[in-house]
Structures are given as C-alpha cells and as structure tokens.
XYZ file of N, CA and C in Angstrom:
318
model
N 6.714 2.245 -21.624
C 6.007 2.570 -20.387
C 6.970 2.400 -19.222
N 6.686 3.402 -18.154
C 7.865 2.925 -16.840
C 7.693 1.996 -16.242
N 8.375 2.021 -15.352
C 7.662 0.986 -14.217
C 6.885 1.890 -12.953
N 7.238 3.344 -13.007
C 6.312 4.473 -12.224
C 4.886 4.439 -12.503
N 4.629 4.486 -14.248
C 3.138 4.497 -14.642
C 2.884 2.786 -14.461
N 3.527 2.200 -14.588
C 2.942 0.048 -14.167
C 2.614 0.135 -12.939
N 3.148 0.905 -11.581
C 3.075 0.648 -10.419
C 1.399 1.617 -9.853
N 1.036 2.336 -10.645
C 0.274 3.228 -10.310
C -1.033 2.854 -9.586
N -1.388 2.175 -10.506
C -2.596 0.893 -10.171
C -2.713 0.047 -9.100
N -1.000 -0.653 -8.794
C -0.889 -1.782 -7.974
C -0.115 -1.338 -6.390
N 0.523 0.187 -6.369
C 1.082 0.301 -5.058
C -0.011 0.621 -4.043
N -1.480 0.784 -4.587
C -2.733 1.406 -3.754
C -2.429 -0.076 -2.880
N -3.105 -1.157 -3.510
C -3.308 -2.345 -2.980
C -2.020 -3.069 -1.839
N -0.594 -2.898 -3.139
C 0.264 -3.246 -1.855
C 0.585 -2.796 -0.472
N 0.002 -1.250 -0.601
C -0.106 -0.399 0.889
C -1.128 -0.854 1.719
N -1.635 -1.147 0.566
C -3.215 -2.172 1.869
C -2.914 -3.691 2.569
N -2.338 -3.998 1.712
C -1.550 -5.199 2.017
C -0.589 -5.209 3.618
N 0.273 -4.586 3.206
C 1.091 -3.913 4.433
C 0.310 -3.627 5.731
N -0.709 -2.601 5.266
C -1.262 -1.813 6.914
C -2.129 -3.194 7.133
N -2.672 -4.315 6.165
C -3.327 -5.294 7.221
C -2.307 -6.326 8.188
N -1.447 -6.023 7.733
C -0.540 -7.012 8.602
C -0.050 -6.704 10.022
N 0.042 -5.490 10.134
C -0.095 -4.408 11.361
C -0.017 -2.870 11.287
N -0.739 -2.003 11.999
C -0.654 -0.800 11.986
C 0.880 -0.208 11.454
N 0.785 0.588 10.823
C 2.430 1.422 10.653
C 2.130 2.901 9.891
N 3.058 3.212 10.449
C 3.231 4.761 10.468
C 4.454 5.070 8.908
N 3.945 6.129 8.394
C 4.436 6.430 6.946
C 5.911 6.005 6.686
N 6.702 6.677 7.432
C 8.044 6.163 7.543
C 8.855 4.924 7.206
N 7.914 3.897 8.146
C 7.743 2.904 8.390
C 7.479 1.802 6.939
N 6.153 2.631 6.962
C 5.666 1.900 5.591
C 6.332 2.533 4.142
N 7.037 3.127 4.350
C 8.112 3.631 3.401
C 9.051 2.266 3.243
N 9.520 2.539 4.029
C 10.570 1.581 4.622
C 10.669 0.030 3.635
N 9.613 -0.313 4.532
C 8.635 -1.717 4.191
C 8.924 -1.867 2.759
N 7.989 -1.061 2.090
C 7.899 -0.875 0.554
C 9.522 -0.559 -0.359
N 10.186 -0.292 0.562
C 11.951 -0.710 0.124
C 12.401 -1.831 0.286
N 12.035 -2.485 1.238
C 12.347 -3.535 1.593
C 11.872 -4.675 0.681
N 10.642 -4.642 -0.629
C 10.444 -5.390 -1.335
C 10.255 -5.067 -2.618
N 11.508 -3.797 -2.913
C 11.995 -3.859 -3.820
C 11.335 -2.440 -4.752
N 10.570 -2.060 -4.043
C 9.842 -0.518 -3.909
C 10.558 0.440 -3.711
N 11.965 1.088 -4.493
C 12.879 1.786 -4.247
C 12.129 2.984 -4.784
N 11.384 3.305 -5.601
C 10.987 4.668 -6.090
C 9.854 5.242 -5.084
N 9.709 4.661 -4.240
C 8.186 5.195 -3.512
C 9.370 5.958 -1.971
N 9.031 7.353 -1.625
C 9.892 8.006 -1.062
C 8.059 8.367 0.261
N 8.848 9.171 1.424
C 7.852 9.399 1.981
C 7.107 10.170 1.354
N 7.526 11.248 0.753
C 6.763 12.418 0.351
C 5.968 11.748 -0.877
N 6.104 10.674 -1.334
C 4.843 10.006 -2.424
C 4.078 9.313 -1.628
N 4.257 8.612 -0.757
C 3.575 7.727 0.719
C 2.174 8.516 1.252
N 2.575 9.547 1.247
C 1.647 10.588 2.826
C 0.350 10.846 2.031
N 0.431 11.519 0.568
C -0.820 12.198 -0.302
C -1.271 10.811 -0.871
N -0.481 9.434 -0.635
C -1.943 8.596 -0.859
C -2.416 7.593 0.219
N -2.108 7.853 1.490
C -2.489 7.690 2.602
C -3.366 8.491 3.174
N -3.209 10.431 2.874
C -4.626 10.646 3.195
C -5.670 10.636 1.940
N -5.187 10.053 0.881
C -6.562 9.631 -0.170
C -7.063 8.817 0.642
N -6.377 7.239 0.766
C -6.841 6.271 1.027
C -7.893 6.952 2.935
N -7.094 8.053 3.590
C -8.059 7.896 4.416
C -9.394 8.777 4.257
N -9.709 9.200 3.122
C -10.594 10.184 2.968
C -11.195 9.429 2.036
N -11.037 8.173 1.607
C -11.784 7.160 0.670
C -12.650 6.328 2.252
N -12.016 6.542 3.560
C -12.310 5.445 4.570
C -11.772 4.121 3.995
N -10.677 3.739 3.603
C -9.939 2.446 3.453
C -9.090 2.930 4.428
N -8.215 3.569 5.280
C -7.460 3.160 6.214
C -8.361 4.604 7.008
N -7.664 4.072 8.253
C -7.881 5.416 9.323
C -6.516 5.542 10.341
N -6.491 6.282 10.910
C -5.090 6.531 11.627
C -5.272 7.221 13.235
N -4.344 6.777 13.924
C -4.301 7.265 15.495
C -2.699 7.784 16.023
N -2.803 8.852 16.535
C -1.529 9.408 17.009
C -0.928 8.851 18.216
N -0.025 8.558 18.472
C 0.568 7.427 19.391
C 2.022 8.002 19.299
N 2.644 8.514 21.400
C 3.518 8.415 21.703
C 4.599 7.515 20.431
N 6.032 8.035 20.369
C 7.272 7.644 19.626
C 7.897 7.927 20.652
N 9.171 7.158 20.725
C 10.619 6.891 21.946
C 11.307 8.080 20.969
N 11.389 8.389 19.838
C 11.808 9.214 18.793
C 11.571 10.381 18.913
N 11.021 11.020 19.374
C 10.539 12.521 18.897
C 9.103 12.654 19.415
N 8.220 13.347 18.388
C 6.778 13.462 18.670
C 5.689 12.334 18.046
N 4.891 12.618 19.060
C 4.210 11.595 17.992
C 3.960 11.257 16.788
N 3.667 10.033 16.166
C 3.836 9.516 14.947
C 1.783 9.133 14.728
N 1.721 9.220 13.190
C 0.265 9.005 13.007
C 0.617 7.897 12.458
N -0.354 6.379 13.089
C -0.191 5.040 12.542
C -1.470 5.147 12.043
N -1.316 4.067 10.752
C -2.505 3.739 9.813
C -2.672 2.415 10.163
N -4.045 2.273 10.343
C -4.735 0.824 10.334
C -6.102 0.637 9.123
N -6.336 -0.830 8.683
C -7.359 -0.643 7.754
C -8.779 -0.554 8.488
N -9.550 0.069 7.609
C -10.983 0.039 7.999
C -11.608 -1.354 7.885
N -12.816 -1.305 8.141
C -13.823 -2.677 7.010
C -13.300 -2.170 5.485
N -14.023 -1.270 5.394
C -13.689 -0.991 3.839
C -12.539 -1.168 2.868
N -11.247 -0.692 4.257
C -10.347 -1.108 3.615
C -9.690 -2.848 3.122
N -10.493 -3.467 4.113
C -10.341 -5.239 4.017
C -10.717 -5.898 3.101
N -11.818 -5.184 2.687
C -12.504 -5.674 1.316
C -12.321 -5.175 0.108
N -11.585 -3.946 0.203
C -10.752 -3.376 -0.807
C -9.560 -4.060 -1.559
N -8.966 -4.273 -0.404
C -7.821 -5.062 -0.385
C -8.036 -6.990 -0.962
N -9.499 -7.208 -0.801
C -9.634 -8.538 -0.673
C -9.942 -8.309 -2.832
N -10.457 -7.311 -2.917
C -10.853 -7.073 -4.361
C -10.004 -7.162 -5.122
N -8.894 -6.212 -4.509
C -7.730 -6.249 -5.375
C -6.709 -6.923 -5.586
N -6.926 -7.910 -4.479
C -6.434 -9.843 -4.724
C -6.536 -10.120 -5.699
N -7.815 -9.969 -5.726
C -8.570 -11.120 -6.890
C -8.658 -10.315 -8.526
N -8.546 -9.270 -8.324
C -8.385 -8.486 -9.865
C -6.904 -8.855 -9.896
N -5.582 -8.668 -9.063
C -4.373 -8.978 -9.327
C -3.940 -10.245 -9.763
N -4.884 -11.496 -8.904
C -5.244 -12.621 -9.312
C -4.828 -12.884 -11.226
N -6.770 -12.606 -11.434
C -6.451 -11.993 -12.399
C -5.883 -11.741 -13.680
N -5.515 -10.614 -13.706
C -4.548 -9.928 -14.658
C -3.273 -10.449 -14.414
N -2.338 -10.846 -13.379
C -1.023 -11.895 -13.508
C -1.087 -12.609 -14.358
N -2.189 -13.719 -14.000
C -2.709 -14.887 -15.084
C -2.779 -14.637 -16.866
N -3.435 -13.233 -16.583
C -3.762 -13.090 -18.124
C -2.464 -12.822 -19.128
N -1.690 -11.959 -18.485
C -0.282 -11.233 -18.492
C 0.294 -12.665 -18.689
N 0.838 -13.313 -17.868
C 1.618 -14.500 -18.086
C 1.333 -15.279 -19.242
N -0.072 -15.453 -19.308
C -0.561 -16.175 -20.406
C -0.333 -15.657 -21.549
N 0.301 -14.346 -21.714
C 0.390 -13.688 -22.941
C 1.212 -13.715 -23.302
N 2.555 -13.283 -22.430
C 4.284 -13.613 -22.362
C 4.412 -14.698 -22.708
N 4.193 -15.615 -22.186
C 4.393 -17.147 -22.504
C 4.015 -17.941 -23.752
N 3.445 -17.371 -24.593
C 2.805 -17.179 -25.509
C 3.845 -17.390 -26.415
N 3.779 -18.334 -27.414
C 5.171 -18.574 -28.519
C 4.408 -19.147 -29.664
C-alpha cells in the first residue's frame, strides 16, 4: 500500500486542523502541509478538496486583497467544520492506539 492511498483518509482532517488555527489561503496551506512533511500534496491536489470540504459546509472562504497580485480566497472553518475536525481527533485517537498496539505486538 502507498503512503498516497494511507494519507487519503487522514489529509481531510489534517487540512482541518490547519484552517482552525487561522484562516489560509491554498497556497499557503500547501505550503504548511510541506512544512510537516506533506511533500506529495501539490496545490492542484489542495483546491478539489477544499471545494469538497466547502460544498460539505466544513470550511467556507472570503476573497481578501493580496500585496501579491489579485486577490486570494482564504478558508476558514465552519461550526461544522469544528466538530468535524473534533471527530476526527478522536477516531485518529483511536486507530493510532489500535495500530501501535498491533506493531508492538511480539
């Protein structure tokens, strides 16, 4: 199995993770998600599950002046998305536990 099909499940949540910490714009949250080790996630995989997530109502987004160019669309979470995110704590919770408990296993 890759680590593309392992991540499939869990990059929804870590993007939720991210936009609760402050609004950010795709790029951005590209970025981010390199920054912890998220090298396969490019913008053009970013954008089609950002407007899932906003057509699920877990995030929503506002266009806002950039010093850069044109404006940029930032994502913030909904309610929905808070408790989404709070779910998928606790299922990640979880399945770590169970996973570890299995590896460890001798």
């Amino acid at each position: 199995m890759s680590t593309t099909q392992m991540l499939k499940g869990i990059i929804d949540g870590c993007i939720l993770a991210i936009i609760h910490e402050k609004e950010v714009y795709g790029y951005e949250l590209a970025k981010k998600l390199e920054q912890y080790g998220f090298d396969s996630f490019s913008e053009g995989t970013i954008y089609p599950l950002l407007i899932r997530m906003q057509k699920e109502e877990l995030v929503t987004s506002t266009l806002k002046k950039s010093t850069a160019g044109p404006k940029r669309k930032y994502y913030s979470l909904t309610q929905k998305g808070e408790e989404e995110l709070q779910q998928f704590i606790g299922r990640w919770d979880k399945l770590q536990s169970t996973v570890n408990s299995v590896l460890r296993m001798k």
